[in-house]
PDB file of C-alpha atoms in Angstrom:
ATOM      1  CA  LYS A   1       0.000   0.000   0.000  1.00  0.00           C
ATOM      2  CA  ASP A   2       2.868   2.393   0.707  1.00  0.00           C
ATOM      3  CA  GLY A   3       4.719   1.423  -2.506  1.00  0.00           C
ATOM      4  CA  LEU A   4       7.583  -0.507  -0.903  1.00  0.00           C
ATOM      5  CA  ARG A   5       9.159  -3.633  -2.351  1.00  0.00           C
ATOM      6  CA  MET A   6       8.298  -6.429   0.036  1.00  0.00           C
ATOM      7  CA  PRO A   7       9.286 -10.030  -0.814  1.00  0.00           C
ATOM      8  CA  LEU A   8       6.953 -12.571   0.792  1.00  0.00           C
ATOM      9  CA  ASP A   9       7.345 -16.259   1.483  1.00  0.00           C
ATOM     10  CA  ILE A  10       3.983 -18.034   1.513  1.00  0.00           C
ATOM     11  CA  SER A  11       2.786 -21.619   1.661  1.00  0.00           C
ATOM     12  CA  ILE A  12      -0.577 -22.818   0.408  1.00  0.00           C
ATOM     13  CA  ALA A  13      -2.237 -25.959   1.715  1.00  0.00           C
ATOM     14  CA  TYR A  14      -4.789 -27.229  -0.817  1.00  0.00           C
ATOM     15  CA  ARG A  15      -6.238 -30.436  -2.166  1.00  0.00           C
ATOM     16  CA  LEU A  16      -8.021 -31.625  -5.282  1.00  0.00           C
ATOM     17  CA  VAL A  17     -11.759 -32.183  -5.121  1.00  0.00           C
ATOM     18  CA  ALA A  18     -12.050 -35.915  -5.816  1.00  0.00           C
ATOM     19  CA  ASP A  19     -15.050 -35.617  -8.132  1.00  0.00           C
ATOM     20  CA  ASP A  20     -13.332 -32.877 -10.185  1.00  0.00           C
ATOM     21  CA  ALA A  21      -9.978 -34.666 -10.532  1.00  0.00           C
ATOM     22  CA  PRO A  22     -10.782 -36.509 -13.824  1.00  0.00           C
ATOM     23  CA  SER A  23     -11.891 -33.332 -15.612  1.00  0.00           C
ATOM     24  CA  LEU A  24      -8.888 -31.400 -14.211  1.00  0.00           C
ATOM     25  CA  TYR A  25      -6.462 -34.021 -15.550  1.00  0.00           C
ATOM     26  CA  ARG A  26      -8.212 -34.115 -18.943  1.00  0.00           C
ATOM     27  CA  ASN A  27      -8.175 -30.312 -19.346  1.00  0.00           C
ATOM     28  CA  LEU A  28      -4.995 -29.300 -17.487  1.00  0.00           C
ATOM     29  CA  GLY A  29      -2.911 -32.450 -17.352  1.00  0.00           C
ATOM     30  CA  VAL A  30      -0.664 -33.297 -14.429  1.00  0.00           C
ATOM     31  CA  ASN A  31       0.911 -29.848 -14.523  1.00  0.00           C
ATOM     32  CA  TYR A  32      -2.116 -28.094 -12.944  1.00  0.00           C
ATOM     33  CA  ILE A  33       0.090 -26.448 -10.299  1.00  0.00           C
ATOM     34  CA  ALA A  34       1.991 -24.388 -12.880  1.00  0.00           C
ATOM     35  CA  LYS A  35      -1.153 -23.695 -14.915  1.00  0.00           C
ATOM     36  CA  VAL A  36      -3.551 -22.701 -12.118  1.00  0.00           C
ATOM     37  CA  ILE A  37      -2.301 -22.763  -8.516  1.00  0.00           C
ATOM     38  CA  ARG A  38       0.936 -20.834  -8.923  1.00  0.00           C
ATOM     39  CA  PRO A  39      -0.318 -17.965 -11.153  1.00  0.00           C
ATOM     40  CA  ALA A  40      -3.537 -17.617  -9.133  1.00  0.00           C
ATOM     41  CA  SER A  41      -1.591 -17.470  -5.859  1.00  0.00           C
ATOM     42  CA  ARG A  42       0.817 -14.821  -7.190  1.00  0.00           C
ATOM     43  CA  THR A  43      -2.061 -12.615  -8.277  1.00  0.00           C
ATOM     44  CA  ALA A  44      -3.954 -13.176  -5.021  1.00  0.00           C
ATOM     45  CA  ILE A  45      -0.994 -12.271  -2.804  1.00  0.00           C
ATOM     46  CA  ARG A  46      -0.263  -9.133  -4.832  1.00  0.00           C
ATOM     47  CA  GLU A  47      -3.887  -8.020  -4.555  1.00  0.00           C
ATOM     48  CA  ALA A  48      -4.034  -8.765  -0.840  1.00  0.00           C
ATOM     49  CA  ALA A  49      -0.674  -7.199   0.026  1.00  0.00           C
ATOM     50  CA  SER A  50      -1.551  -4.006  -1.834  1.00  0.00           C
ATOM     51  CA  GLN A  51      -4.292  -3.367   0.747  1.00  0.00           C
ATOM     52  CA  PHE A  52      -1.808  -3.157   3.659  1.00  0.00           C
ATOM     53  CA  THR A  53       1.176  -1.032   4.627  1.00  0.00           C
ATOM     54  CA  ALA A  54       4.587  -2.623   5.122  1.00  0.00           C
ATOM     55  CA  GLN A  55       4.204  -2.272   8.891  1.00  0.00           C
ATOM     56  CA  GLU A  56       0.820  -4.036   8.862  1.00  0.00           C
ATOM     57  CA  ALA A  57       2.039  -6.888   6.664  1.00  0.00           C
ATOM     58  CA  TYR A  58       5.242  -7.275   8.690  1.00  0.00           C
ATOM     59  CA  ALA A  59       3.831  -7.051  12.188  1.00  0.00           C
ATOM     60  CA  THR A  60       0.286  -6.091  13.066  1.00  0.00           C
ATOM     61  CA  LYS A  61      -1.971  -7.641  10.384  1.00  0.00           C
ATOM     62  CA  ARG A  62      -0.181 -10.696   9.034  1.00  0.00           C
ATOM     63  CA  GLY A  63      -3.184 -12.904   9.713  1.00  0.00           C
ATOM     64  CA  GLU A  64      -5.466 -10.568   7.782  1.00  0.00           C
ATOM     65  CA  VAL A  65      -3.057 -10.572   4.816  1.00  0.00           C
ATOM     66  CA  ALA A  66      -3.171 -14.387   4.797  1.00  0.00           C
ATOM     67  CA  LEU A  67      -6.974 -14.476   5.015  1.00  0.00           C
ATOM     68  CA  GLN A  68      -7.404 -11.955   2.211  1.00  0.00           C
ATOM     69  CA  THR A  69      -4.896 -13.905   0.112  1.00  0.00           C
ATOM     70  CA  GLN A  70      -6.885 -17.097   0.654  1.00  0.00           C
ATOM     71  CA  ALA A  71     -10.174 -15.420  -0.336  1.00  0.00           C
ATOM     72  CA  GLY A  72      -8.531 -13.888  -3.412  1.00  0.00           C
ATOM     73  CA  LEU A  73      -6.937 -17.211  -4.354  1.00  0.00           C
ATOM     74  CA  GLU A  74     -10.290 -19.000  -4.232  1.00  0.00           C
ATOM     75  CA  ARG A  75     -11.809 -16.330  -6.507  1.00  0.00           C
ATOM     76  CA  ARG A  76      -8.875 -16.453  -8.963  1.00  0.00           C
ATOM     77  CA  ILE A  77      -8.920 -20.266  -9.213  1.00  0.00           C
ATOM     78  CA  LYS A  78     -12.670 -20.240  -9.836  1.00  0.00           C
ATOM     79  CA  ALA A  79     -12.266 -17.607 -12.566  1.00  0.00           C
ATOM     80  CA  MET A  80      -9.392 -19.497 -14.261  1.00  0.00           C
ATOM     81  CA  LEU A  81     -11.216 -22.849 -14.204  1.00  0.00           C
ATOM     82  CA  SER A  82     -14.368 -21.280 -15.639  1.00  0.00           C
ATOM     83  CA  GLU A  83     -12.403 -20.694 -18.869  1.00  0.00           C
ATOM     84  CA  TYR A  84     -12.303 -24.469 -19.443  1.00  0.00           C
ATOM     85  CA  GLU A  85     -15.599 -25.896 -20.690  1.00  0.00           C
ATOM     86  CA  GLY A  86     -14.827 -29.396 -19.435  1.00  0.00           C
ATOM     87  CA  ILE A  87     -14.365 -28.339 -15.771  1.00  0.00           C
ATOM     88  CA  LYS A  88     -17.655 -27.832 -13.972  1.00  0.00           C
ATOM     89  CA  GLY A  89     -16.699 -28.045 -10.253  1.00  0.00           C
ATOM     90  CA  THR A  90     -14.491 -25.956  -7.998  1.00  0.00           C
ATOM     91  CA  GLY A  91     -11.460 -28.152  -8.719  1.00  0.00           C
ATOM     92  CA  PHE A  92      -9.526 -27.342  -5.547  1.00  0.00           C
ATOM     93  CA  ILE A  93     -10.160 -26.709  -1.874  1.00  0.00           C
ATOM     94  CA  ILE A  94      -7.813 -24.116  -0.366  1.00  0.00           C
ATOM     95  CA  GLN A  95      -7.288 -25.254   3.202  1.00  0.00           C
ATOM     96  CA  GLN A  96      -4.925 -22.551   4.434  1.00  0.00           C
ATOM     97  CA  VAL A  97      -2.628 -19.782   3.249  1.00  0.00           C
ATOM     98  CA  MET A  98       0.385 -19.290   5.522  1.00  0.00           C
ATOM     99  CA  LEU A  99       2.419 -16.108   5.396  1.00  0.00           C
ATOM    100  CA  ARG A 100       5.737 -17.504   6.602  1.00  0.00           C
ATOM    101  CA  ASN A 101       8.139 -14.641   6.038  1.00  0.00           C
ATOM    102  CA  VAL A 102       7.989 -10.958   5.156  1.00  0.00           C
ATOM    103  CA  SER A 103      11.326  -9.611   3.987  1.00  0.00           C
ATOM    104  CA  LEU A 104      11.988  -5.920   4.476  1.00  0.00           C
ATOM    105  CA  PRO A 105      15.169  -3.877   4.178  1.00  0.00           C
ATOM    106  CA  ASN A 106      16.964  -3.814   7.540  1.00  0.00           C
ATOM    107  CA  ARG A 107      16.548  -0.068   8.039  1.00  0.00           C
ATOM    108  CA  LEU A 108      12.821  -0.235   7.381  1.00  0.00           C
ATOM    109  CA  ARG A 109      12.382  -3.308   9.585  1.00  0.00           C
ATOM    110  CA  GLN A 110      14.248  -1.578  12.433  1.00  0.00           C
ATOM    111  CA  ALA A 111      12.177   1.575  11.973  1.00  0.00           C
ATOM    112  CA  ILE A 112       8.953  -0.446  12.150  1.00  0.00           C
ATOM    113  CA  GLU A 113      10.142  -2.310  15.245  1.00  0.00           C
ATOM    114  CA  GLN A 114      11.133   0.968  16.932  1.00  0.00           C
ATOM    115  CA  LYS A 115       7.774   2.495  16.067  1.00  0.00           C
ATOM    116  CA  LEU A 116       5.923  -0.526  17.473  1.00  0.00           C
ATOM    117  CA  ALA A 117       8.032  -0.400  20.648  1.00  0.00           C
ATOM    118  CA  ALA A 118       7.271   3.328  21.031  1.00  0.00           C
ATOM    119  CA  GLU A 119       3.545   2.654  20.568  1.00  0.00           C
ATOM    120  CA  GLN A 120       3.653  -0.074  23.228  1.00  0.00           C
ATOM    121  CA  GLU A 121       5.486   2.261  25.631  1.00  0.00           C
ATOM    122  CA  ALA A 122       2.885   4.968  24.986  1.00  0.00           C
ATOM    123  CA  GLN A 123       0.056   2.506  25.673  1.00  0.00           C
ATOM    124  CA  GLN A 124       1.784   1.364  28.846  1.00  0.00           C
ATOM    125  CA  MET A 125       2.203   4.995  29.962  1.00  0.00           C
ATOM    126  CA  GLU A 126      -1.497   5.646  29.312  1.00  0.00           C
ATOM    127  CA  PHE A 127      -2.324   2.608  31.444  1.00  0.00           C
ATOM    128  CA  VAL A 128      -0.030   3.813  34.256  1.00  0.00           C
ATOM    129  CA  LEU A 129      -1.521   7.322  34.130  1.00  0.00           C
ATOM    130  CA  ALA A 130      -5.067   5.937  34.200  1.00  0.00           C
ATOM    131  CA  LYS A 131      -4.118   3.726  37.163  1.00  0.00           C
ATOM    132  CA  GLU A 132      -2.561   6.670  39.027  1.00  0.00           C
ATOM    133  CA  LYS A 133      -5.641   8.800  38.332  1.00  0.00           C
ATOM    134  CA  LYS A 134      -7.891   6.066  39.769  1.00  0.00           C
ATOM    135  CA  GLU A 135      -5.628   5.795  42.828  1.00  0.00           C
ATOM    136  CA  ALA A 136      -5.766   9.576  43.324  1.00  0.00           C
ATOM    137  CA  GLU A 137      -9.569   9.463  43.110  1.00  0.00           C
ATOM    138  CA  ARG A 138      -9.635   6.608  45.640  1.00  0.00           C
ATOM    139  CA  LYS A 139      -7.419   8.546  48.063  1.00  0.00           C
ATOM    140  CA  ALA A 140      -9.576  11.665  47.681  1.00  0.00           C
ATOM    141  CA  ILE A 141     -12.710   9.642  48.494  1.00  0.00           C
ATOM    142  CA  GLU A 142     -10.945   8.027  51.468  1.00  0.00           C
ATOM    143  CA  ALA A 143      -9.751  11.417  52.764  1.00  0.00           C
ATOM    144  CA  LYS A 144     -13.265  12.847  52.424  1.00  0.00           C
ATOM    145  CA  GLY A 145     -14.653   9.913  54.397  1.00  0.00           C
ATOM    146  CA  ILE A 146     -12.071  10.358  57.165  1.00  0.00           C
ATOM    147  CA  LYS A 147     -12.805  14.092  57.326  1.00  0.00           C
ATOM    148  CA  GLU A 148     -16.559  13.493  57.607  1.00  0.00           C
ATOM    149  CA  PHE A 149     -15.990  10.848  60.290  1.00  0.00           C
ATOM    150  CA  GLN A 150     -13.777  13.220  62.306  1.00  0.00           C
ATOM    151  CA  GLN A 151     -16.377  15.985  62.040  1.00  0.00           C
ATOM    152  CA  ILE A 152     -19.131  13.666  63.275  1.00  0.00           C
ATOM    153  CA  VAL A 153     -16.968  12.406  66.160  1.00  0.00           C
ATOM    154  CA  SER A 154     -15.704  15.863  67.140  1.00  0.00           C
ATOM    155  CA  GLU A 155     -19.248  17.253  67.206  1.00  0.00           C
ATOM    156  CA  GLY A 156     -20.230  14.523  69.697  1.00  0.00           C
ATOM    157  CA  ILE A 157     -17.272  15.089  72.037  1.00  0.00           C
ATOM    158  CA  SER A 158     -17.686  17.684  74.788  1.00  0.00           C
ATOM    159  CA  ASP A 159     -15.570  18.691  77.785  1.00  0.00           C
ATOM    160  CA  LYS A 160     -18.099  17.051  80.107  1.00  0.00           C
ATOM    161  CA  LEU A 161     -17.871  13.755  78.186  1.00  0.00           C
ATOM    162  CA  LEU A 162     -14.076  13.836  78.331  1.00  0.00           C
ATOM    163  CA  ARG A 163     -14.121  14.458  82.099  1.00  0.00           C
ATOM    164  CA  TRP A 164     -16.580  11.609  82.600  1.00  0.00           C
ATOM    165  CA  LYS A 165     -14.388   9.245  80.536  1.00  0.00           C
ATOM    166  CA  GLY A 166     -11.396  10.385  82.637  1.00  0.00           C
ATOM    167  CA  ILE A 167     -13.248   9.561  85.846  1.00  0.00           C
ATOM    168  CA  GLU A 168     -14.211   6.119  84.480  1.00  0.00           C
ATOM    169  CA  ALA A 169     -10.581   5.442  83.552  1.00  0.00           C
ATOM    170  CA  THR A 170      -9.443   6.534  87.037  1.00  0.00           C
ATOM    171  CA  MET A 171     -11.923   4.143  88.641  1.00  0.00           C
ATOM    172  CA  GLU A 172     -10.623   1.251  86.555  1.00  0.00           C
ATOM    173  CA  ILE A 173      -6.987   2.120  87.358  1.00  0.00           C
ATOM    174  CA  SER A 174      -7.708   2.369  91.079  1.00  0.00           C
ATOM    175  CA  LYS A 175      -9.070  -1.202  91.014  1.00  0.00           C
ATOM    176  CA  SER A 176      -5.868  -2.522  89.478  1.00  0.00           C
ATOM    177  CA  PRO A 177      -3.510  -4.470  91.825  1.00  0.00           C
ATOM    178  CA  ASN A 178      -0.458  -2.642  90.443  1.00  0.00           C
ATOM    179  CA  ALA A 179       1.300  -0.254  92.842  1.00  0.00           C
ATOM    180  CA  LYS A 180       0.519   3.385  91.978  1.00  0.00           C
ATOM    181  CA  VAL A 181      -0.342   6.762  93.413  1.00  0.00           C
ATOM    182  CA  VAL A 182      -3.490   8.461  92.111  1.00  0.00           C
ATOM    183  CA  ILE A 183      -3.814  12.198  92.849  1.00  0.00           C
ATOM    184  CA  ILE A 184      -7.425  13.214  92.270  1.00  0.00           C
ATOM    185  CA  GLY A 185      -8.218  16.661  90.881  1.00  0.00           C
ATOM    186  CA  SER A 186      -4.642  17.863  90.459  1.00  0.00           C
ATOM    187  CA  GLY A 187      -4.299  17.462  86.670  1.00  0.00           C
ATOM    188  CA  LYS A 188      -5.488  19.685  83.872  1.00  0.00           C
ATOM    189  CA  ASP A 189      -9.284  20.123  83.858  1.00  0.00           C
ATOM    190  CA  GLY A 190      -9.462  18.386  87.228  1.00  0.00           C
ATOM    191  CA  LEU A 191      -8.520  14.973  85.851  1.00  0.00           C
ATOM    192  CA  PRO A 192      -6.311  12.732  87.970  1.00  0.00           C
ATOM    193  CA  ILE A 193      -2.548  12.401  87.696  1.00  0.00           C
ATOM    194  CA  ILE A 194      -1.347   8.815  87.948  1.00  0.00           C
ATOM    195  CA  LEU A 195       2.176   8.141  89.168  1.00  0.00           C
ATOM    196  CA  ASN A 196       3.784   4.729  88.971  1.00  0.00           C
ATOM    197  CA  THR A 197       5.590   4.214  92.250  1.00  0.00           C
ATOM    198  CA  ASP A 198       8.131   1.834  90.664  1.00  0.00           C
ATOM    199  CA  LYS A 199       9.693   4.611  88.597  1.00  0.00           C
TER     200      LYS A 199
END
């Protein structure tokens, strides 16, 4: 498609249709490969390859090139056999067209490979950026939740509640068998100061 010379190495798996074999041999002889298969395949691959760029044929769309070649080959064989009055059937079944090798000049091949590598890196970077964006959104939602929780909790906490909780804690500590000195009402806001006598 981009006008470059691009040698291709293809293999074609085909077989004769058993019912058509007698008429093929009568009209084409044993040399049917040179008379039909080979010229039809050359035309089909040229037509198919002309629809793709060198990069597509070399790397990204090789399978599509092979499929289009197979479809074109089936059409070409049918058209060539229709020229013979004695051949009424399809003659051949094309089982598979395999694009084994695409030969490109080294500089062009390297350029294509570098371009593909750059495209993959760009896609990876887009994925990383999307992932980081999602993580930032998750952290923002988490931070909002924490903020709302702290607001709810702080609204419910009063000085009286804190003093009451301090008194409850003092009661529990005074019941403990550990040696300590508890000074009631000496701390900030009237809460107790607890001194460990061991230290």
